Amino acid sequence: MVKPSVVLMGPPGAGKGTQASNVATEFGIEHIETGAVLRENKDMETSEGTPREYIEQGEYVPDSVMNELIEELLSGVDGFVLDGYPRTQSQVAKLDEITDLDVVLFLAVSEETLINRLSKRRVCANCGNTYHLEFQPPESPEECDGCGGELIQREDDSPEKIKTRLHEYMEKTESVIEEYRSRSSLVEIDGEQSPQEVWTDIQEAVHANVQ
Ligand code: AMP
């Protein structure tokens, strides 16, 4: 099997990170997570200011910055799963220009579930492991089971920022889903299922779309 080129889409809190990481391991490809790259480089200077200003408000980083970044991240990469890009029509156009895709996966999750998942998400400040206080609780509420690092709430997981992020998604990214749907390259997956069931559906979809 050739190395697949996959886009994993879905609203914030849909479970993209977990599943993209499964895809990368299973198919031996790169996991490219734009949100994580931006968080690691929050203070880099760009023509539009620093990523921090946008991320902390729950707003999208401008397309000019994202499109330059994706070109860099994809250069020389053979097989990838994109997690968090493209999110706007301009980003779709950029991706069309630089690469071909095998499949676009869309994790569909209701707004109620998203709010619940995001508000109860905790992240290890040291290793990045994520937990959910109800469904995947850490042994101790303040400590990472894996490395003992401090568990924190992402700044943009506060109720107000969650609202802005979902608004950004609905305003700018829903049309991207429709664009891929109209090209027949979209596979919709029920993201309300258990992580294991979602993973089974994802594997099937990737195998069905890659020679
Ligand atoms: P995420 O971890 O995917 O929820 O991304 C966190 C934040 O990073 C988002 O709320 C945006 O501020 C920014 N971000 C990540 N990817 C993109 C993108 N493709 N376009 C614009 N902003 C992005």
Short mmCIF file of C-alpha atoms and ligand atoms in Angstrom, two decimals:
data_model
loop_
_atom_site.label_atom_id
_atom_site.label_comp_id
_atom_site.label_asym_id
_atom_site.label_seq_id
_atom_site.Cartn_x
_atom_site.Cartn_y
_atom_site.Cartn_z
CA MET A 1 0.00 0.00 0.00
CA VAL A 2 1.33 3.44 -0.89
CA LYS A 3 1.53 5.93 1.94
CA PRO A 4 -1.84 7.66 2.20
CA SER A 5 -2.50 11.40 2.14
CA VAL A 6 -5.36 12.00 4.55
CA VAL A 7 -7.19 15.04 5.88
CA LEU A 8 -9.04 14.59 9.16
CA MET A 9 -11.70 17.25 9.68
CA GLY A 10 -14.22 18.00 12.37
CA PRO A 11 -15.16 20.72 14.85
CA PRO A 12 -13.02 21.41 17.91
CA GLY A 13 -13.52 18.56 20.38
CA ALA A 14 -14.49 15.98 17.73
CA GLY A 15 -11.55 13.75 18.63
CA LYS A 16 -9.29 14.64 15.69
CA GLY A 17 -6.06 14.57 17.70
CA THR A 18 -6.54 11.06 19.09
CA GLN A 19 -7.66 9.58 15.81
CA ALA A 20 -5.03 11.37 13.69
CA SER A 21 -2.39 9.95 15.96
CA ASN A 22 -3.85 6.43 15.42
CA VAL A 23 -3.80 6.97 11.65
CA ALA A 24 -0.18 8.15 11.69
CA THR A 25 0.98 5.12 13.70
CA GLU A 26 -1.05 2.55 11.77
CA PHE A 27 -0.05 3.74 8.28
CA GLY A 28 3.48 4.92 9.09
CA ILE A 29 2.82 8.51 8.01
CA GLU A 30 3.34 11.96 9.51
CA HIS A 31 0.80 13.50 11.86
CA ILE A 32 0.69 17.19 11.00
CA GLU A 33 -1.29 19.07 13.64
CA THR A 34 -1.33 22.79 12.90
CA GLY A 35 -2.79 23.70 16.33
CA ALA A 36 0.11 21.95 18.12
CA VAL A 37 2.71 23.57 15.83
CA LEU A 38 1.19 26.99 16.54
CA ARG A 39 1.06 26.38 20.30
CA GLU A 40 4.75 25.44 20.23
CA ASN A 41 5.57 28.61 18.28
CA LYS A 42 3.09 30.99 19.89
CA ASP A 43 5.44 33.93 19.93
CA MET A 44 6.93 33.70 16.47
CA GLU A 45 6.71 36.97 14.61
CA THR A 46 4.66 36.88 11.42
CA SER A 47 3.40 39.59 9.07
CA GLU A 48 0.09 39.35 11.01
CA GLY A 49 1.49 39.46 14.54
CA THR A 50 2.08 36.41 16.75
CA PRO A 51 -0.13 33.25 16.74
CA ARG A 52 -0.71 33.80 20.47
CA GLU A 53 -3.02 36.78 19.85
CA TYR A 54 -5.39 34.63 17.81
CA ILE A 55 -5.17 31.29 19.63
CA GLU A 56 -5.86 32.79 23.03
CA GLN A 57 -8.98 34.51 21.69
CA GLY A 58 -10.17 31.30 20.01
CA GLU A 59 -9.90 32.97 16.58
CA TYR A 60 -8.33 31.55 13.45
CA VAL A 61 -4.77 32.52 12.61
CA PRO A 62 -4.84 34.45 9.26
CA ASP A 63 -4.68 32.42 6.04
CA SER A 64 -1.48 34.04 4.80
CA VAL A 65 0.36 32.72 7.89
CA MET A 66 -1.29 29.29 7.76
CA ASN A 67 -0.67 28.82 4.05
CA GLU A 68 3.00 29.62 4.37
CA LEU A 69 3.26 27.28 7.36
CA ILE A 70 1.58 24.33 5.63
CA GLU A 71 3.89 24.58 2.66
CA GLU A 72 6.83 24.28 5.03
CA LEU A 73 5.28 21.43 7.02
CA LEU A 74 4.44 19.36 3.93
CA SER A 75 7.68 19.89 2.08
CA GLY A 76 9.42 16.56 1.46
CA VAL A 77 6.74 14.59 3.34
CA ASP A 78 5.61 11.23 1.88
CA GLY A 79 2.24 10.31 3.38
CA PHE A 80 0.51 12.42 6.00
CA VAL A 81 -2.58 12.94 8.09
CA LEU A 82 -3.52 16.60 8.37
CA ASP A 83 -5.22 17.50 11.63
CA GLY A 84 -6.59 21.05 11.81
CA TYR A 85 -5.90 22.16 8.22
CA PRO A 86 -7.55 23.23 5.91
CA ARG A 87 -10.11 25.32 7.82
CA THR A 88 -11.01 27.97 5.22
CA GLN A 89 -11.61 28.14 1.46
CA SER A 90 -8.27 29.89 0.96
CA GLN A 91 -6.54 27.01 2.77
CA VAL A 92 -8.34 24.49 0.53
CA ALA A 93 -7.03 26.34 -2.54
CA LYS A 94 -3.50 26.30 -1.10
CA LEU A 95 -3.67 22.57 -0.41
CA ASP A 96 -4.95 21.90 -3.96
CA GLU A 97 -1.93 23.76 -5.25
CA ILE A 98 0.68 21.80 -3.29
CA THR A 99 -0.60 18.21 -2.98
CA ASP A 100 -3.18 15.55 -3.92
CA LEU A 101 -5.38 13.90 -1.30
CA ASP A 102 -6.59 10.30 -1.08
CA VAL A 103 -9.42 10.93 1.33
CA VAL A 104 -10.99 13.57 3.57
CA LEU A 105 -12.49 12.16 6.77
CA PHE A 106 -15.09 14.18 8.64
CA LEU A 107 -15.89 13.40 12.27
CA ALA A 108 -19.50 14.47 12.84
CA VAL A 109 -20.34 15.37 16.46
CA SER A 110 -23.25 17.38 17.93
CA GLU A 111 -22.64 20.79 19.49
CA GLU A 112 -23.77 19.56 22.90
CA THR A 113 -21.20 16.76 22.89
CA LEU A 114 -18.45 19.14 21.75
CA ILE A 115 -19.08 21.59 24.58
CA ASN A 116 -19.08 18.76 27.11
CA ARG A 117 -15.85 17.29 25.72
CA LEU A 118 -13.98 20.59 25.50
CA SER A 119 -14.99 21.96 28.89
CA LYS A 120 -13.94 18.75 30.67
CA ARG A 121 -10.73 18.24 28.72
CA ARG A 122 -7.45 18.36 30.62
CA VAL A 123 -4.02 18.32 29.02
CA CYS A 124 -0.62 17.40 30.44
CA ALA A 125 1.57 20.50 30.40
CA ASN A 126 4.61 18.25 30.02
CA CYS A 127 3.81 15.49 27.48
CA GLY A 128 0.55 16.73 25.88
CA ASN A 129 -1.50 13.64 26.85
CA THR A 130 -5.21 14.48 26.99
CA TYR A 131 -7.88 13.34 29.45
CA HIS A 132 -11.61 13.84 29.95
CA LEU A 133 -12.68 14.33 33.55
CA GLU A 134 -15.69 12.02 33.11
CA PHE A 135 -14.94 9.57 30.30
CA GLN A 136 -11.18 9.19 30.48
CA PRO A 137 -10.25 10.48 33.92
CA PRO A 138 -6.66 10.58 35.16
CA GLU A 139 -5.94 8.65 38.37
CA SER A 140 -5.30 11.94 40.15
CA PRO A 141 -7.13 15.06 38.84
CA GLU A 142 -4.00 17.18 38.78
CA GLU A 143 -1.33 14.74 37.59
CA CYS A 144 -0.63 12.98 34.27
CA ASP A 145 -0.81 9.17 34.61
CA GLY A 146 1.98 8.80 32.06
CA CYS A 147 4.67 11.24 33.13
CA GLY A 148 3.43 12.86 36.37
CA GLY A 149 3.28 16.29 34.68
CA GLU A 150 0.76 18.94 35.74
CA LEU A 151 -2.72 18.65 34.18
CA ILE A 152 -4.05 21.95 32.93
CA GLN A 153 -7.03 23.27 31.03
CA ARG A 154 -6.08 24.73 27.66
CA GLU A 155 -6.55 28.49 27.72
CA ASP A 156 -8.91 28.26 24.75
CA ASP A 157 -11.07 25.57 26.45
CA SER A 158 -12.79 28.19 28.66
CA PRO A 159 -16.58 28.54 28.05
CA GLU A 160 -16.23 31.91 26.31
CA LYS A 161 -13.38 30.77 24.03
CA ILE A 162 -15.17 27.53 23.20
CA LYS A 163 -18.07 29.65 21.97
CA THR A 164 -15.78 31.71 19.72
CA ARG A 165 -14.03 28.60 18.37
CA LEU A 166 -17.33 26.92 17.48
CA HIS A 167 -18.50 30.15 15.87
CA GLU A 168 -15.30 30.37 13.78
CA TYR A 169 -15.80 26.75 12.78
CA MET A 170 -19.41 27.25 11.70
CA GLU A 171 -18.69 30.46 9.86
CA LYS A 172 -15.50 29.45 8.05
CA THR A 173 -15.07 25.67 8.08
CA GLU A 174 -18.52 24.24 7.42
CA SER A 175 -18.26 25.44 3.81
CA VAL A 176 -14.96 23.56 3.51
CA ILE A 177 -16.73 20.33 4.50
CA GLU A 178 -19.37 21.05 1.86
CA GLU A 179 -16.68 21.74 -0.74
CA TYR A 180 -15.07 18.33 -0.18
CA ARG A 181 -18.49 16.68 -0.04
CA SER A 182 -19.31 18.13 -3.46
CA ARG A 183 -16.06 16.71 -4.84
CA SER A 184 -17.06 13.26 -3.47
CA SER A 185 -13.80 12.98 -1.56
CA LEU A 186 -15.47 13.23 1.86
CA VAL A 187 -16.23 10.26 4.11
CA GLU A 188 -18.45 11.17 7.05
CA ILE A 189 -17.85 9.25 10.26
CA ASP A 190 -20.10 9.20 13.32
CA GLY A 191 -17.86 10.85 15.90
CA GLU A 192 -20.34 10.25 18.72
CA GLN A 193 -19.34 6.58 18.86
CA SER A 194 -16.69 5.24 21.23
CA PRO A 195 -13.08 6.03 20.22
CA GLN A 196 -12.60 2.35 19.27
CA GLU A 197 -15.66 2.34 17.01
CA VAL A 198 -14.59 5.60 15.38
CA TRP A 199 -11.15 4.11 14.79
CA THR A 200 -12.63 1.01 13.12
CA ASP A 201 -14.63 3.21 10.71
CA ILE A 202 -11.57 5.34 9.95
CA GLN A 203 -9.42 2.34 9.09
CA GLU A 204 -12.09 1.02 6.73
CA ALA A 205 -12.40 4.42 5.03
CA VAL A 206 -8.65 4.79 4.53
CA HIS A 207 -8.27 1.26 3.14
CA ALA A 208 -11.21 1.80 0.79
CA ASN A 209 -9.72 5.00 -0.63
CA VAL A 210 -6.04 4.18 -1.00
CA GLN A 211 -4.64 1.80 -3.61
P1 AMP B 1 -6.73 23.21 17.47
O1 AMP B 1 -5.78 22.62 18.46
O2 AMP B 1 -6.76 22.47 16.16
O3 AMP B 1 -8.12 23.41 18.04
O4 AMP B 1 -6.16 24.66 17.11
C1 AMP B 1 -5.98 25.63 18.12
C2 AMP B 1 -5.97 27.01 17.52
O5 AMP B 1 -4.89 27.15 16.58
C3 AMP B 1 -7.21 27.39 16.74
O6 AMP B 1 -8.26 27.84 17.57
C4 AMP B 1 -6.66 28.52 15.85
O7 AMP B 1 -6.46 29.69 16.60
C5 AMP B 1 -5.28 27.98 15.48
N1 AMP B 1 -5.29 27.16 14.25
C6 AMP B 1 -4.91 25.85 14.12
N2 AMP B 1 -5.02 25.45 12.84
C7 AMP B 1 -5.47 26.52 12.14
C8 AMP B 1 -5.81 26.73 10.77
N3 AMP B 1 -5.70 25.76 9.86
N4 AMP B 1 -6.24 27.97 10.41
C9 AMP B 1 -6.36 28.97 11.32
N5 AMP B 1 -6.08 28.83 12.62
C10 AMP B 1 -5.63 27.62 13.04
#
